Every structure is written in structure tokens, then in C-alpha cells.
Amino acid sequence: GVNMCMDEISSDGRLCWIPKTDDIAGLCHEHVSYLKSMKMGLSIEMAQAVAEAIQAKHVHVAQEILVIALGRNDQVDYDAKPILILIMCKQGNFLDAALIIEKVRQAYRMLPCREAQHGPILSISSDGEPKHHPALYLHCMVRKLVPSDSLFQHLSFLTGFNLWMGSHFETQDFNYKHLLKRDIFCFKLSSKSNLKPLGIAKHICFF
């Protein structure tokens, strides 16, 4: 099987013109459909339409790039290979994120050479983007493993393991550093006074 990995990287936050295709690039994927076309053409009408749409906040200049990659669970050729790159504005919600994930899942299943050759998507991973938490809940908290499932005998005895999975047995995974940052540091490590009962205040350097 394969792991589906998602992460975001910062972008320059500017528009550009691609002469080869005559496209205006740099607008967010979430709202670019508001514009009828992205072709510059021979006049400045399209450029004016883009500027007006940005000023009216109907569309936004992209602030980050979403990269989705697939990595095989194997001893060879296991490096993650990007399959989708989208420029985003951070104005979308978790439903937008869930829709993108679903499109990737369906596209992978509809290509027989992919799933038949490399196996199904077993895990959907995120770096910890807040919108991905509820999005992955929608995808990976669909059904609970039962004794008749082949995975049940391998996972049911693991104490504390989440037995809820996606419709095709996908599990969700988040970068533990982001989970610790939000769930522990924001609650327990906010000050030394909170750490004294835990006996670990002297081991942490506060800046």
C-alpha cells in the first residue's frame, strides 16, 4: 500500500504571466473559478478584471502551496512522489480540504495501474494544518474495525489504538510535533507554574 502525505510551503505571494500559455498565475485555487478566464489576451481587460476581483476579495493572491505526495510502503522506491500541487490562499475551510482529499482518493482508485500495482492508500498524513484535522475526521472516522476485517487480528490488541478508519481502511496521521505544540505546550507548558507539579520545569528553557 501507499501513504498519502500532505504539507504546505510558503509562496512569494505575487502574480506572474506565463508567456508560453498566456496565463496569469499566482491566484488561489479555492476562488480562481470566479474569473471567467485566466488568459491575458492582447488587451489589458483581463489584468483589470483580476485586479478588481482581488480588491473586492472575490479572489486572492496565493500565500502557500499545498503539495500532496504518495509514498510506497516498501523496501525499494519508497520515496514520496508529488501527485498534486495547488496554490492556496488560506481562506478556505475544512470542507474545501476534505474535497481535495476525496478527489485525490478517487483519482488514485480510478487508475487501475496505480492501485493494482502499488496497493491501496493505507494512511493519509498531514503536517498538522488546522483545516486537515476535521477534514481527515470526515475521511478516516467512517467505520470501526470488526472481527471479520482482516486488519482486526493485527490491530485490535494494541492498547489505545484508534480502530476507526476510512471507507477503504485508511488511517489518519499527523506530525506529532504539531500535536504536542497545540495540545501540550498551549495547555501545560504555558508557564513554569504549570510545570512545577510535573517536576520538569527545570529541564525546559523558556525564551
PDB file of C-alpha atoms in Angstrom:
ATOM      1  CA  GLY A   1       0.000   0.000   0.000  1.00  0.00           C
ATOM      2  CA  VAL A   2       0.920   3.682  -0.067  1.00  0.00           C
ATOM      3  CA  ASN A   3       0.844   6.677   2.251  1.00  0.00           C
ATOM      4  CA  MET A   4      -0.800   9.892   1.094  1.00  0.00           C
ATOM      5  CA  CYS A   5       1.162  12.825   2.537  1.00  0.00           C
ATOM      6  CA  MET A   6       0.145  16.500   2.623  1.00  0.00           C
ATOM      7  CA  ASP A   7       2.163  19.559   3.511  1.00  0.00           C
ATOM      8  CA  GLU A   8       2.193  23.303   2.796  1.00  0.00           C
ATOM      9  CA  ILE A   9       5.081  25.567   1.891  1.00  0.00           C
ATOM     10  CA  SER A  10       5.097  29.358   1.739  1.00  0.00           C
ATOM     11  CA  SER A  11       4.941  31.116  -1.625  1.00  0.00           C
ATOM     12  CA  ASP A  12       6.083  34.558  -2.741  1.00  0.00           C
ATOM     13  CA  GLY A  13       2.546  35.915  -2.791  1.00  0.00           C
ATOM     14  CA  ARG A  14       2.688  37.595  -6.201  1.00  0.00           C
ATOM     15  CA  LEU A  15       1.199  37.239  -9.672  1.00  0.00           C
ATOM     16  CA  CYS A  16       3.098  36.450 -12.846  1.00  0.00           C
ATOM     17  CA  TRP A  17       2.429  35.965 -16.540  1.00  0.00           C
ATOM     18  CA  ILE A  18       3.404  32.753 -18.314  1.00  0.00           C
ATOM     19  CA  PRO A  19       4.187  33.716 -21.937  1.00  0.00           C
ATOM     20  CA  LYS A  20       4.117  30.141 -23.223  1.00  0.00           C
ATOM     21  CA  THR A  21       0.481  29.599 -22.239  1.00  0.00           C
ATOM     22  CA  ASP A  22      -0.592  33.273 -21.923  1.00  0.00           C
ATOM     23  CA  ASP A  23      -1.879  32.504 -18.407  1.00  0.00           C
ATOM     24  CA  ILE A  24      -1.946  34.743 -15.349  1.00  0.00           C
ATOM     25  CA  ALA A  25      -0.574  32.638 -12.485  1.00  0.00           C
ATOM     26  CA  GLY A  26      -0.483  33.128  -8.727  1.00  0.00           C
ATOM     27  CA  LEU A  27      -4.175  33.321  -7.832  1.00  0.00           C
ATOM     28  CA  CYS A  28      -5.610  30.960  -5.230  1.00  0.00           C
ATOM     29  CA  HIS A  29      -7.073  27.653  -6.314  1.00  0.00           C
ATOM     30  CA  GLU A  30     -10.053  27.995  -3.972  1.00  0.00           C
ATOM     31  CA  HIS A  31     -11.587  31.055  -5.656  1.00  0.00           C
ATOM     32  CA  VAL A  32      -9.993  31.423  -9.082  1.00  0.00           C
ATOM     33  CA  SER A  33     -13.144  29.986 -10.685  1.00  0.00           C
ATOM     34  CA  TYR A  34     -14.759  33.386 -10.004  1.00  0.00           C
ATOM     35  CA  LEU A  35     -12.904  34.662 -13.078  1.00  0.00           C
ATOM     36  CA  LYS A  36     -14.169  33.637 -16.500  1.00  0.00           C
ATOM     37  CA  SER A  37     -10.666  33.212 -17.900  1.00  0.00           C
ATOM     38  CA  MET A  38      -7.030  33.374 -16.883  1.00  0.00           C
ATOM     39  CA  LYS A  39      -5.706  34.189 -20.366  1.00  0.00           C
ATOM     40  CA  MET A  40      -4.071  37.583 -20.646  1.00  0.00           C
ATOM     41  CA  GLY A  41      -5.013  38.166 -24.288  1.00  0.00           C
ATOM     42  CA  LEU A  42      -3.972  41.173 -26.367  1.00  0.00           C
ATOM     43  CA  SER A  43      -5.514  43.869 -24.160  1.00  0.00           C
ATOM     44  CA  ILE A  44      -5.360  44.859 -20.502  1.00  0.00           C
ATOM     45  CA  GLU A  45      -9.002  43.976 -19.846  1.00  0.00           C
ATOM     46  CA  MET A  46      -8.144  40.668 -18.179  1.00  0.00           C
ATOM     47  CA  ALA A  47      -5.483  42.292 -15.999  1.00  0.00           C
ATOM     48  CA  GLN A  48      -8.032  44.912 -14.903  1.00  0.00           C
ATOM     49  CA  ALA A  49     -10.596  42.189 -14.147  1.00  0.00           C
ATOM     50  CA  VAL A  50      -8.064  40.325 -11.998  1.00  0.00           C
ATOM     51  CA  ALA A  51      -7.107  43.495 -10.109  1.00  0.00           C
ATOM     52  CA  GLU A  52     -10.752  44.360  -9.443  1.00  0.00           C
ATOM     53  CA  ALA A  53     -11.510  40.810  -8.259  1.00  0.00           C
ATOM     54  CA  ILE A  54      -8.569  40.943  -5.828  1.00  0.00           C
ATOM     55  CA  GLN A  55      -9.590  44.357  -4.491  1.00  0.00           C
ATOM     56  CA  ALA A  56     -13.152  43.092  -3.978  1.00  0.00           C
ATOM     57  CA  LYS A  57     -11.730  39.968  -2.255  1.00  0.00           C
ATOM     58  CA  HIS A  58     -13.533  37.631  -4.636  1.00  0.00           C
ATOM     59  CA  VAL A  59     -10.187  36.003  -5.387  1.00  0.00           C
ATOM     60  CA  HIS A  60      -6.861  36.161  -3.568  1.00  0.00           C
ATOM     61  CA  VAL A  61      -3.164  36.117  -4.287  1.00  0.00           C
ATOM     62  CA  ALA A  62      -1.910  32.704  -3.194  1.00  0.00           C
ATOM     63  CA  GLN A  63       0.046  32.639   0.073  1.00  0.00           C
ATOM     64  CA  GLU A  64       1.091  28.996   0.226  1.00  0.00           C
ATOM     65  CA  ILE A  65       1.475  25.875  -1.896  1.00  0.00           C
ATOM     66  CA  LEU A  66      -0.224  22.603  -0.982  1.00  0.00           C
ATOM     67  CA  VAL A  67       1.769  19.534  -2.022  1.00  0.00           C
ATOM     68  CA  ILE A  68       0.243  16.049  -1.936  1.00  0.00           C
ATOM     69  CA  ALA A  69       2.541  13.092  -2.487  1.00  0.00           C
ATOM     70  CA  LEU A  70       2.317   9.303  -2.398  1.00  0.00           C
ATOM     71  CA  GLY A  71       4.960   7.115  -0.807  1.00  0.00           C
ATOM     72  CA  ARG A  72       5.116   3.330  -1.136  1.00  0.00           C
ATOM     73  CA  ASN A  73       5.393   1.102   1.937  1.00  0.00           C
ATOM     74  CA  ASP A  74       8.235  -0.949   0.535  1.00  0.00           C
ATOM     75  CA  GLN A  75      11.962  -1.518   0.915  1.00  0.00           C
ATOM     76  CA  VAL A  76      12.685  -0.014  -2.507  1.00  0.00           C
ATOM     77  CA  ASP A  77      11.349   3.012  -4.377  1.00  0.00           C
ATOM     78  CA  TYR A  78       9.696   4.281  -1.201  1.00  0.00           C
ATOM     79  CA  ASP A  79      10.424   7.995  -1.631  1.00  0.00           C
ATOM     80  CA  ALA A  80       7.381  10.264  -1.760  1.00  0.00           C
ATOM     81  CA  LYS A  81       6.360  11.320  -5.268  1.00  0.00           C
ATOM     82  CA  PRO A  82       4.266  14.515  -5.671  1.00  0.00           C
ATOM     83  CA  ILE A  83       0.985  13.967  -7.485  1.00  0.00           C
ATOM     84  CA  LEU A  84      -0.758  17.298  -6.835  1.00  0.00           C
ATOM     85  CA  ILE A  85       0.462  20.866  -6.351  1.00  0.00           C
ATOM     86  CA  LEU A  86      -2.064  23.629  -5.638  1.00  0.00           C
ATOM     87  CA  ILE A  87      -1.543  27.278  -4.728  1.00  0.00           C
ATOM     88  CA  MET A  88      -3.795  28.287  -1.855  1.00  0.00           C
ATOM     89  CA  CYS A  89      -4.906  31.479  -0.096  1.00  0.00           C
ATOM     90  CA  LYS A  90      -5.602  30.052   3.401  1.00  0.00           C
ATOM     91  CA  GLN A  91      -9.140  31.433   3.149  1.00  0.00           C
ATOM     92  CA  GLY A  92     -10.776  28.043   2.597  1.00  0.00           C
ATOM     93  CA  ASN A  93     -12.340  25.818   5.260  1.00  0.00           C
ATOM     94  CA  PHE A  94     -12.094  22.163   6.223  1.00  0.00           C
ATOM     95  CA  LEU A  95     -14.762  21.197   3.688  1.00  0.00           C
ATOM     96  CA  ASP A  96     -12.540  22.535   0.899  1.00  0.00           C
ATOM     97  CA  ALA A  97      -9.665  20.457   2.279  1.00  0.00           C
ATOM     98  CA  ALA A  98     -11.874  17.370   2.538  1.00  0.00           C
ATOM     99  CA  LEU A  99     -12.971  17.796  -1.089  1.00  0.00           C
ATOM    100  CA  ILE A 100      -9.374  17.937  -2.327  1.00  0.00           C
ATOM    101  CA  ILE A 101      -8.529  14.790  -0.371  1.00  0.00           C
ATOM    102  CA  GLU A 102     -11.556  12.976  -1.774  1.00  0.00           C
ATOM    103  CA  LYS A 103     -10.666  13.924  -5.342  1.00  0.00           C
ATOM    104  CA  VAL A 104      -7.159  12.530  -4.881  1.00  0.00           C
ATOM    105  CA  ARG A 105      -8.524   9.308  -3.338  1.00  0.00           C
ATOM    106  CA  GLN A 106     -10.965   8.778  -6.189  1.00  0.00           C
ATOM    107  CA  ALA A 107      -8.405   9.616  -8.872  1.00  0.00           C
ATOM    108  CA  TYR A 108      -5.979   7.090  -7.402  1.00  0.00           C
ATOM    109  CA  ARG A 109      -8.630   4.361  -7.287  1.00  0.00           C
ATOM    110  CA  MET A 110      -9.823   5.071 -10.833  1.00  0.00           C
ATOM    111  CA  LEU A 111      -6.358   4.451 -12.282  1.00  0.00           C
ATOM    112  CA  PRO A 112      -6.044   0.636 -12.283  1.00  0.00           C
ATOM    113  CA  CYS A 113      -2.306   0.763 -12.916  1.00  0.00           C
ATOM    114  CA  ARG A 114      -1.800   2.715  -9.700  1.00  0.00           C
ATOM    115  CA  GLU A 115      -3.772   0.793  -7.090  1.00  0.00           C
ATOM    116  CA  ALA A 116      -3.257  -2.559  -8.782  1.00  0.00           C
ATOM    117  CA  GLN A 117       0.484  -2.013  -8.978  1.00  0.00           C
ATOM    118  CA  HIS A 118       1.240  -0.247  -5.689  1.00  0.00           C
ATOM    119  CA  GLY A 119      -1.704  -1.169  -3.480  1.00  0.00           C
ATOM    120  CA  PRO A 120      -4.401   0.986  -1.834  1.00  0.00           C
ATOM    121  CA  ILE A 121      -3.954   4.167   0.177  1.00  0.00           C
ATOM    122  CA  LEU A 122      -3.394   2.968   3.750  1.00  0.00           C
ATOM    123  CA  SER A 123      -2.691   6.242   5.538  1.00  0.00           C
ATOM    124  CA  ILE A 124      -3.487   9.919   4.985  1.00  0.00           C
ATOM    125  CA  SER A 125      -0.900  12.122   6.697  1.00  0.00           C
ATOM    126  CA  SER A 126      -0.743  15.851   7.380  1.00  0.00           C
ATOM    127  CA  ASP A 127       1.821  18.148   8.954  1.00  0.00           C
ATOM    128  CA  GLY A 128      -0.842  19.471  11.308  1.00  0.00           C
ATOM    129  CA  GLU A 129      -2.666  22.101   9.247  1.00  0.00           C
ATOM    130  CA  PRO A 130      -5.749  23.028  11.351  1.00  0.00           C
ATOM    131  CA  LYS A 131      -8.176  22.509   8.455  1.00  0.00           C
ATOM    132  CA  HIS A 132      -6.859  18.976   7.932  1.00  0.00           C
ATOM    133  CA  HIS A 133      -7.930  17.789  11.391  1.00  0.00           C
ATOM    134  CA  PRO A 134     -11.708  17.914  10.746  1.00  0.00           C
ATOM    135  CA  ALA A 135     -11.160  17.014   7.080  1.00  0.00           C
ATOM    136  CA  LEU A 136      -9.402  13.778   7.996  1.00  0.00           C
ATOM    137  CA  TYR A 137     -12.049  13.099  10.632  1.00  0.00           C
ATOM    138  CA  LEU A 138     -14.608  13.037   7.821  1.00  0.00           C
ATOM    139  CA  HIS A 139     -12.470  10.645   5.781  1.00  0.00           C
ATOM    140  CA  CYS A 140     -10.929   8.366   8.400  1.00  0.00           C
ATOM    141  CA  MET A 141     -13.579   8.060  11.104  1.00  0.00           C
ATOM    142  CA  VAL A 142     -16.152   6.316   8.934  1.00  0.00           C
ATOM    143  CA  ARG A 143     -16.179   2.719  10.170  1.00  0.00           C
ATOM    144  CA  LYS A 144     -14.765   0.773  13.083  1.00  0.00           C
ATOM    145  CA  LEU A 145     -12.804  -2.427  12.597  1.00  0.00           C
ATOM    146  CA  VAL A 146     -14.787  -5.575  13.369  1.00  0.00           C
ATOM    147  CA  PRO A 147     -13.541  -9.150  13.889  1.00  0.00           C
ATOM    148  CA  SER A 148     -14.383 -10.085  10.302  1.00  0.00           C
ATOM    149  CA  ASP A 149     -11.931  -7.470   8.935  1.00  0.00           C
ATOM    150  CA  SER A 150      -8.505  -8.813   8.025  1.00  0.00           C
ATOM    151  CA  LEU A 151      -6.765  -5.988   9.925  1.00  0.00           C
ATOM    152  CA  PHE A 152      -8.629  -6.688  13.149  1.00  0.00           C
ATOM    153  CA  GLN A 153      -6.333  -9.516  14.265  1.00  0.00           C
ATOM    154  CA  HIS A 154      -3.273  -7.290  13.799  1.00  0.00           C
ATOM    155  CA  LEU A 155      -4.561  -4.105  15.442  1.00  0.00           C
ATOM    156  CA  SER A 156      -7.299  -4.931  17.929  1.00  0.00           C
ATOM    157  CA  PHE A 157      -4.900  -5.893  20.749  1.00  0.00           C
ATOM    158  CA  LEU A 158      -2.991  -2.565  20.601  1.00  0.00           C
ATOM    159  CA  THR A 159      -3.985  -0.620  23.703  1.00  0.00           C
ATOM    160  CA  GLY A 160      -5.267   2.859  22.870  1.00  0.00           C
ATOM    161  CA  PHE A 161      -5.086   2.303  19.118  1.00  0.00           C
ATOM    162  CA  ASN A 162      -7.836   4.051  17.151  1.00  0.00           C
ATOM    163  CA  LEU A 163      -9.839   1.321  15.402  1.00  0.00           C
ATOM    164  CA  TRP A 164     -11.902   3.802  13.387  1.00  0.00           C
ATOM    165  CA  MET A 165     -10.864   4.007   9.739  1.00  0.00           C
ATOM    166  CA  GLY A 166     -11.934   5.266   6.343  1.00  0.00           C
ATOM    167  CA  SER A 167     -14.288   3.528   3.947  1.00  0.00           C
ATOM    168  CA  HIS A 168     -11.303   1.706   2.412  1.00  0.00           C
ATOM    169  CA  PHE A 169      -9.437   1.187   5.726  1.00  0.00           C
ATOM    170  CA  GLU A 170      -7.449   4.436   5.530  1.00  0.00           C
ATOM    171  CA  THR A 171      -5.975   5.708   8.796  1.00  0.00           C
ATOM    172  CA  GLN A 172      -5.154   9.310   9.693  1.00  0.00           C
ATOM    173  CA  ASP A 173      -1.765  10.502  10.815  1.00  0.00           C
ATOM    174  CA  PHE A 174      -0.473  13.894  11.977  1.00  0.00           C
ATOM    175  CA  ASN A 175       3.014  15.135  12.680  1.00  0.00           C
ATOM    176  CA  TYR A 176       3.355  14.509  16.414  1.00  0.00           C
ATOM    177  CA  LYS A 177       5.365  17.713  16.886  1.00  0.00           C
ATOM    178  CA  HIS A 178       2.374  19.788  15.820  1.00  0.00           C
ATOM    179  CA  LEU A 179       0.053  17.823  18.085  1.00  0.00           C
ATOM    180  CA  LEU A 180       2.364  18.330  21.043  1.00  0.00           C
ATOM    181  CA  LYS A 181       2.723  22.000  20.239  1.00  0.00           C
ATOM    182  CA  ARG A 182      -1.031  22.543  20.307  1.00  0.00           C
ATOM    183  CA  ASP A 183      -2.219  20.065  22.917  1.00  0.00           C
ATOM    184  CA  ILE A 184       0.607  20.195  25.448  1.00  0.00           C
ATOM    185  CA  PHE A 185       2.537  23.417  25.067  1.00  0.00           C
ATOM    186  CA  CYS A 186      -0.571  25.552  24.792  1.00  0.00           C
ATOM    187  CA  PHE A 187      -2.137  23.923  27.858  1.00  0.00           C
ATOM    188  CA  LYS A 188       0.592  22.611  30.141  1.00  0.00           C
ATOM    189  CA  LEU A 189       3.722  24.451  29.101  1.00  0.00           C
ATOM    190  CA  SER A 190       2.311  27.964  29.001  1.00  0.00           C
ATOM    191  CA  SER A 191       4.264  28.910  32.128  1.00  0.00           C
ATOM    192  CA  LYS A 192       6.699  27.481  34.653  1.00  0.00           C
ATOM    193  CA  SER A 193       3.982  27.405  37.305  1.00  0.00           C
ATOM    194  CA  ASN A 194       2.107  24.781  35.300  1.00  0.00           C
ATOM    195  CA  LEU A 195       5.235  22.672  35.017  1.00  0.00           C
ATOM    196  CA  LYS A 196       6.238  22.610  38.675  1.00  0.00           C
ATOM    197  CA  PRO A 197       3.680  19.936  39.637  1.00  0.00           C
ATOM    198  CA  LEU A 198       5.023  17.830  36.771  1.00  0.00           C
ATOM    199  CA  GLY A 199       8.595  18.131  38.012  1.00  0.00           C
ATOM    200  CA  ILE A 200      10.027  19.076  34.623  1.00  0.00           C
ATOM    201  CA  ALA A 201      10.209  22.867  34.763  1.00  0.00           C
ATOM    202  CA  LYS A 202      13.949  22.887  35.390  1.00  0.00           C
ATOM    203  CA  HIS A 203      14.577  20.854  32.229  1.00  0.00           C
ATOM    204  CA  ILE A 204      12.915  23.329  29.845  1.00  0.00           C
ATOM    205  CA  CYS A 205      14.407  26.610  28.693  1.00  0.00           C
ATOM    206  CA  PHE A 206      11.891  29.445  28.309  1.00  0.00           C
ATOM    207  CA  PHE A 207      12.651  32.227  25.845  1.00  0.00           C
TER     208      PHE A 207
END
